[in-house]
Coordinates of N, CA and C in Angstrom, one line a residue:
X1440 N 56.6 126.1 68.6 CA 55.4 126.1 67.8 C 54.2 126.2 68.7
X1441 N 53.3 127.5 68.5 CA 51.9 127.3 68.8 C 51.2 126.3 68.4
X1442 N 50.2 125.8 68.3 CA 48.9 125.4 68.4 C 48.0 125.4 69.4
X1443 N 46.6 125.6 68.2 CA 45.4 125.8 68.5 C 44.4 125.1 67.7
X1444 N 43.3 124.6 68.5 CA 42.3 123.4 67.8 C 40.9 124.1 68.2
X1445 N 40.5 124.3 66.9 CA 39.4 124.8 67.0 C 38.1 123.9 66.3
X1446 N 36.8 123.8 66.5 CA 35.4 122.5 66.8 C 34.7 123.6 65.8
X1447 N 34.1 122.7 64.5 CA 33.4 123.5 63.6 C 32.1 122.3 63.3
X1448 N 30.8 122.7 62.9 CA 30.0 122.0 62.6 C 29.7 123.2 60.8
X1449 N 29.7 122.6 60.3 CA 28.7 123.0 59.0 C 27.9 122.2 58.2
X1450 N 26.8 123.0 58.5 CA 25.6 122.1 58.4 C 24.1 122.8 57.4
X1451 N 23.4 122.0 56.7 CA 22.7 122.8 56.6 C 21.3 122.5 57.5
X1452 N 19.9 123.3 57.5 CA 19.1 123.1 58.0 C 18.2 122.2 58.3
X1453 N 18.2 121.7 59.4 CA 17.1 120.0 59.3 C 15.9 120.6 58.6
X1454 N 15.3 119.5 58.1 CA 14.2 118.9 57.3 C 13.3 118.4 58.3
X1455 N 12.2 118.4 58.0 CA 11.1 118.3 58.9 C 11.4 117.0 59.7
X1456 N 11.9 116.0 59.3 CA 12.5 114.6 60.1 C 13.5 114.8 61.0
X1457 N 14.4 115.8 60.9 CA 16.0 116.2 61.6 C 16.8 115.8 60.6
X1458 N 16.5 115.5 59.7 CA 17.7 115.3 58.7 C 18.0 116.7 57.9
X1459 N 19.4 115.9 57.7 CA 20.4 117.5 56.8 C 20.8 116.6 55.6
X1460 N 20.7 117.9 54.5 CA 21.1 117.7 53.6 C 22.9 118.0 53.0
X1461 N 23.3 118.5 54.3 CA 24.5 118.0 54.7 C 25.1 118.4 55.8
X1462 N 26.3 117.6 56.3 CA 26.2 117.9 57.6 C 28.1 117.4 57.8
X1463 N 29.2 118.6 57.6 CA 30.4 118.5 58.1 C 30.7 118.4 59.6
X1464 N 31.6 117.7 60.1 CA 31.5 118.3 61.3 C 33.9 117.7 61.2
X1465 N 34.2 119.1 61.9 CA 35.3 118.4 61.8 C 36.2 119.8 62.3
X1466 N 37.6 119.6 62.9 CA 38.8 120.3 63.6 C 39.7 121.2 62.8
X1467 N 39.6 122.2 62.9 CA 41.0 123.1 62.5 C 42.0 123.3 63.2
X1468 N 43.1 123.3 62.7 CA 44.2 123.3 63.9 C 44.9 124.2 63.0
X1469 N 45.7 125.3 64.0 CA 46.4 126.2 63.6 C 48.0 126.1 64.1
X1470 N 48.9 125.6 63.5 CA 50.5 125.4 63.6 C 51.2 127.0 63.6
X1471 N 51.2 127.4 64.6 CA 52.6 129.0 63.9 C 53.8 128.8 64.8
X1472 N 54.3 129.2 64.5 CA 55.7 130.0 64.3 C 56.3 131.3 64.0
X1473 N 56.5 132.1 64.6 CA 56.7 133.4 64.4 C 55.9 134.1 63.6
X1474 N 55.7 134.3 62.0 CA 54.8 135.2 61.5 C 54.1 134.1 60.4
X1475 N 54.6 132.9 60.9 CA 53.9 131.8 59.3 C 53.1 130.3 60.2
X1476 N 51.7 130.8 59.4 CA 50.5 129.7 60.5 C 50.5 128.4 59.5
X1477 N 50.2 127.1 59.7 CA 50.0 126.0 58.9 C 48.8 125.8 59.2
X1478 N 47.5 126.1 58.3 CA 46.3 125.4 59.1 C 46.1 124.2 58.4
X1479 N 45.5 123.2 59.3 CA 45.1 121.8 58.8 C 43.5 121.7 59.4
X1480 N 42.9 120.6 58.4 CA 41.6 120.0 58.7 C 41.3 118.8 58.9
X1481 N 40.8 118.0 60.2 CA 40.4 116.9 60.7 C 39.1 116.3 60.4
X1482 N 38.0 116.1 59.4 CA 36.8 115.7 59.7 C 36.8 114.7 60.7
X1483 N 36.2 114.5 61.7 CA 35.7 113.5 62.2 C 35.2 112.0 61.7
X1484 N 34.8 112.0 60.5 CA 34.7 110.9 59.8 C 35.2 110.1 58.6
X1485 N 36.4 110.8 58.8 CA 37.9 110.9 58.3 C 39.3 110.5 58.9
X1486 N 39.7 109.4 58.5 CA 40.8 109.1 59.5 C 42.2 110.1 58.9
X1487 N 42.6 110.4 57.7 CA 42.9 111.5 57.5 C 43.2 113.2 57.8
X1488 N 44.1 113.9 57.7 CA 44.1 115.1 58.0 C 44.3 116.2 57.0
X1489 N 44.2 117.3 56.7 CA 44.7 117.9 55.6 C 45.4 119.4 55.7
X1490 N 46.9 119.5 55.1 CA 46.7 120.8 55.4 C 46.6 121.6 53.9
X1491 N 45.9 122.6 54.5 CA 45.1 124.0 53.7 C 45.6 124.8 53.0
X1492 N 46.5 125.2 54.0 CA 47.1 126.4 53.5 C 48.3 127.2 54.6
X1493 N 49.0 128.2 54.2 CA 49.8 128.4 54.5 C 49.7 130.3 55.4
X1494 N 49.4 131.2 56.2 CA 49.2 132.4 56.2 C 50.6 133.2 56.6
X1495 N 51.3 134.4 55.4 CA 52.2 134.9 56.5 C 52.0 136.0 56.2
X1496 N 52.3 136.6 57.5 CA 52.0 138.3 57.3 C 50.7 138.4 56.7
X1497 N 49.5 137.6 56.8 CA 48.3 138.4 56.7 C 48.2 137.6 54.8
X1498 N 49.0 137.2 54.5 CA 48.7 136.6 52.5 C 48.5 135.2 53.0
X1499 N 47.4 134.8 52.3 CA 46.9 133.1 52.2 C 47.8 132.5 51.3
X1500 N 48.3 132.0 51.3 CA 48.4 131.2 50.0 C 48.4 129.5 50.3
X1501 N 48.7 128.5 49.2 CA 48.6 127.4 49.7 C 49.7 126.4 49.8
X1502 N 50.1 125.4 50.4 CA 51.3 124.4 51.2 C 52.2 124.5 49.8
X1503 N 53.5 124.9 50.0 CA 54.7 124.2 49.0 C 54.8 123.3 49.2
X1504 N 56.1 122.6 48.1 CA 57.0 122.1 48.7 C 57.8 122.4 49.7
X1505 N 58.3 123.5 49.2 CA 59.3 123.7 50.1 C 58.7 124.1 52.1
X1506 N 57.4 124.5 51.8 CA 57.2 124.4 53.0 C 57.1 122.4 53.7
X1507 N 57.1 121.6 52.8 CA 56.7 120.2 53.4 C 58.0 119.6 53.6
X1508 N 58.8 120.7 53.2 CA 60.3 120.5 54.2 C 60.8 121.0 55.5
X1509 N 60.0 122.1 55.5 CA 60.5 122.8 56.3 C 60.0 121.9 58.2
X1510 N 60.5 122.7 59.2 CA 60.0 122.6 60.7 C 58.4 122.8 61.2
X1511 N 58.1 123.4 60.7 CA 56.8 123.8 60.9 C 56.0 122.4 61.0
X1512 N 55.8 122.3 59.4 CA 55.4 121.3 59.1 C 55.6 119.6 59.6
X1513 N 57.2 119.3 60.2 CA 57.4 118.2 60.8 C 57.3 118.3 62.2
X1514 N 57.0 120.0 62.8 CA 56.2 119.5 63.9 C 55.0 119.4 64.2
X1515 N 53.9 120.1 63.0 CA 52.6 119.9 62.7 C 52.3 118.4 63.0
X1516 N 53.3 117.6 61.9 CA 52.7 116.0 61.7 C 53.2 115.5 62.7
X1517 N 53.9 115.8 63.5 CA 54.2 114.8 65.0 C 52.9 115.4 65.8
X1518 N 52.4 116.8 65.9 CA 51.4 117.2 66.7 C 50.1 116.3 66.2
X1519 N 49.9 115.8 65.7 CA 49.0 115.4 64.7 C 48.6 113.9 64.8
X1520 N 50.1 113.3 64.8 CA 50.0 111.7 64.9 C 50.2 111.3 66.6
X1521 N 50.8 112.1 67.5 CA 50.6 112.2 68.5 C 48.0 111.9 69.0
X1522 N 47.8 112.9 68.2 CA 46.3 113.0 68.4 C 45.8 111.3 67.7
X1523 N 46.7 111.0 67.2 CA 46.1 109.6 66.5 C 45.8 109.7 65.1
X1524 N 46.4 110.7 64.7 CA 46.0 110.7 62.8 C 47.6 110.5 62.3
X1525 N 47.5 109.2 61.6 CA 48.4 108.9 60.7 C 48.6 109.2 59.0
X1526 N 46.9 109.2 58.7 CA 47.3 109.4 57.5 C 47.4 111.4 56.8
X1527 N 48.4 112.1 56.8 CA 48.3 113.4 56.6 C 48.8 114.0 55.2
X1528 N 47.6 114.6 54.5 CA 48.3 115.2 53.4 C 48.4 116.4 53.1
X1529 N 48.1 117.0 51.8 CA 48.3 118.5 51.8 C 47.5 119.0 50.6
X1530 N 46.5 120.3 50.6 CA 46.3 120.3 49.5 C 47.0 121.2 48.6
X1531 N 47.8 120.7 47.8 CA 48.3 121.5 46.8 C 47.7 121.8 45.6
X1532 N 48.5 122.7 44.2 CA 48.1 122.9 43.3 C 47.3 122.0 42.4
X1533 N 47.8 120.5 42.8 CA 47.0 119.4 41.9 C 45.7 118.8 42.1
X1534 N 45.7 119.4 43.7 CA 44.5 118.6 44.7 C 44.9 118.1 45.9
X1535 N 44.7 117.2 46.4 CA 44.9 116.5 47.7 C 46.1 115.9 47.4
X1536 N 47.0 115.9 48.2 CA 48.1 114.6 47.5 C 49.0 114.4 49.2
X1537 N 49.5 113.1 48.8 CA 50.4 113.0 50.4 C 51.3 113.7 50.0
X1538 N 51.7 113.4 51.3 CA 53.3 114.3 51.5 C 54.2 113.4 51.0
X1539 N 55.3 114.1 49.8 CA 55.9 113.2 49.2 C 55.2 112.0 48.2
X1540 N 53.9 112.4 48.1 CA 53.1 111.6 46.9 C 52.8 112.2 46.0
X1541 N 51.6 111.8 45.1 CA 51.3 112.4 44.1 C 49.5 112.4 44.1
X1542 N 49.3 113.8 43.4 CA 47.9 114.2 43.7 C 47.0 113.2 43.6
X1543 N 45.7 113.7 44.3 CA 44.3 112.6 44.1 C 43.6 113.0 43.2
X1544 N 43.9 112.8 42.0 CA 42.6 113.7 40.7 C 41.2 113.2 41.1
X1545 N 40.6 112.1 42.3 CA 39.5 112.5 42.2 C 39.1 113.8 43.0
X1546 N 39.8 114.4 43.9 CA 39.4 115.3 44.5 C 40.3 116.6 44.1
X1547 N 40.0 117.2 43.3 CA 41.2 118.4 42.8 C 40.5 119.6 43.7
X1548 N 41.5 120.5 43.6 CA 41.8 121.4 44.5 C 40.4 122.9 44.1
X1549 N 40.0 122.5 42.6 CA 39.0 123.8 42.2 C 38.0 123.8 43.2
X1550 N 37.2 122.8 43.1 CA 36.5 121.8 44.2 C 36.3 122.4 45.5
X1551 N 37.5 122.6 46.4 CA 37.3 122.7 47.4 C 37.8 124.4 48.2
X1552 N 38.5 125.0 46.9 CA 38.7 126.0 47.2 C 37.8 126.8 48.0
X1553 N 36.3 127.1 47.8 CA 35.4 128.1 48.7 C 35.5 127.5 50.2
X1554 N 35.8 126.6 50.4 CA 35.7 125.5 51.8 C 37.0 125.9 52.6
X1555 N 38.1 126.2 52.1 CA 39.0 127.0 52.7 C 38.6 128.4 53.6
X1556 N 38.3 129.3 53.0 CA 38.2 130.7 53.8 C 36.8 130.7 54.7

């Protein structure tokens, strides 16, 4: 398995004080394996991780199950809890949900779709 951790700030523009009216700041990590990447997201202000989505051959789409069985993914979460994040989920069709749990309806997945790409 590759990985790669990449440092993102999204922000919008300070206000005459330095304040933002909002202000992400947080890690992408990219998991591959031959032609299939796992990306996950870290906020900083988040003890949590999340992964995204799934890329092979160039089509997005987003985590199965069956990918939350697979190798990839169990060396993602050891890469991961190694960095010191224990709590890791995924967002699937329902929303946020752990691995092996069940979705977070307060945060469903319509939501955060544009935040992805």
């Amino acid at each position: 398995m590759e990985v790669t951790k990449s440092h993102h700030i999204d922000c919008s523009e300070p206000d005459a004080d330095g304040c933002y009216d909002y202000y992400y700041e947080y890690d992408l990590y990219r998991f591959s394996e031959a032609e299939t990447v796992l990306v996950a997201r870290h906020y900083f202000d988040d003890p949590d991780a999340h992964f995204l989505r799934v890329e092979e051959g160039g089509v997005i789409r987003m985590v199965s199950e069956g990918d939350l069985r697979g190798s990839l993914v169990r060396m993602a979460i050891a890469h991961l809890e190694k960095e010191g994040i224990k709590d890791i989920r995924y967002l699937g069709s329902q929303g946020y949900a752990k691995i092996g749990g069940e979705a977070e309806a307060e945060r469903p997945a319509r939501r955060v779709w544009w935040k992805l790409w």
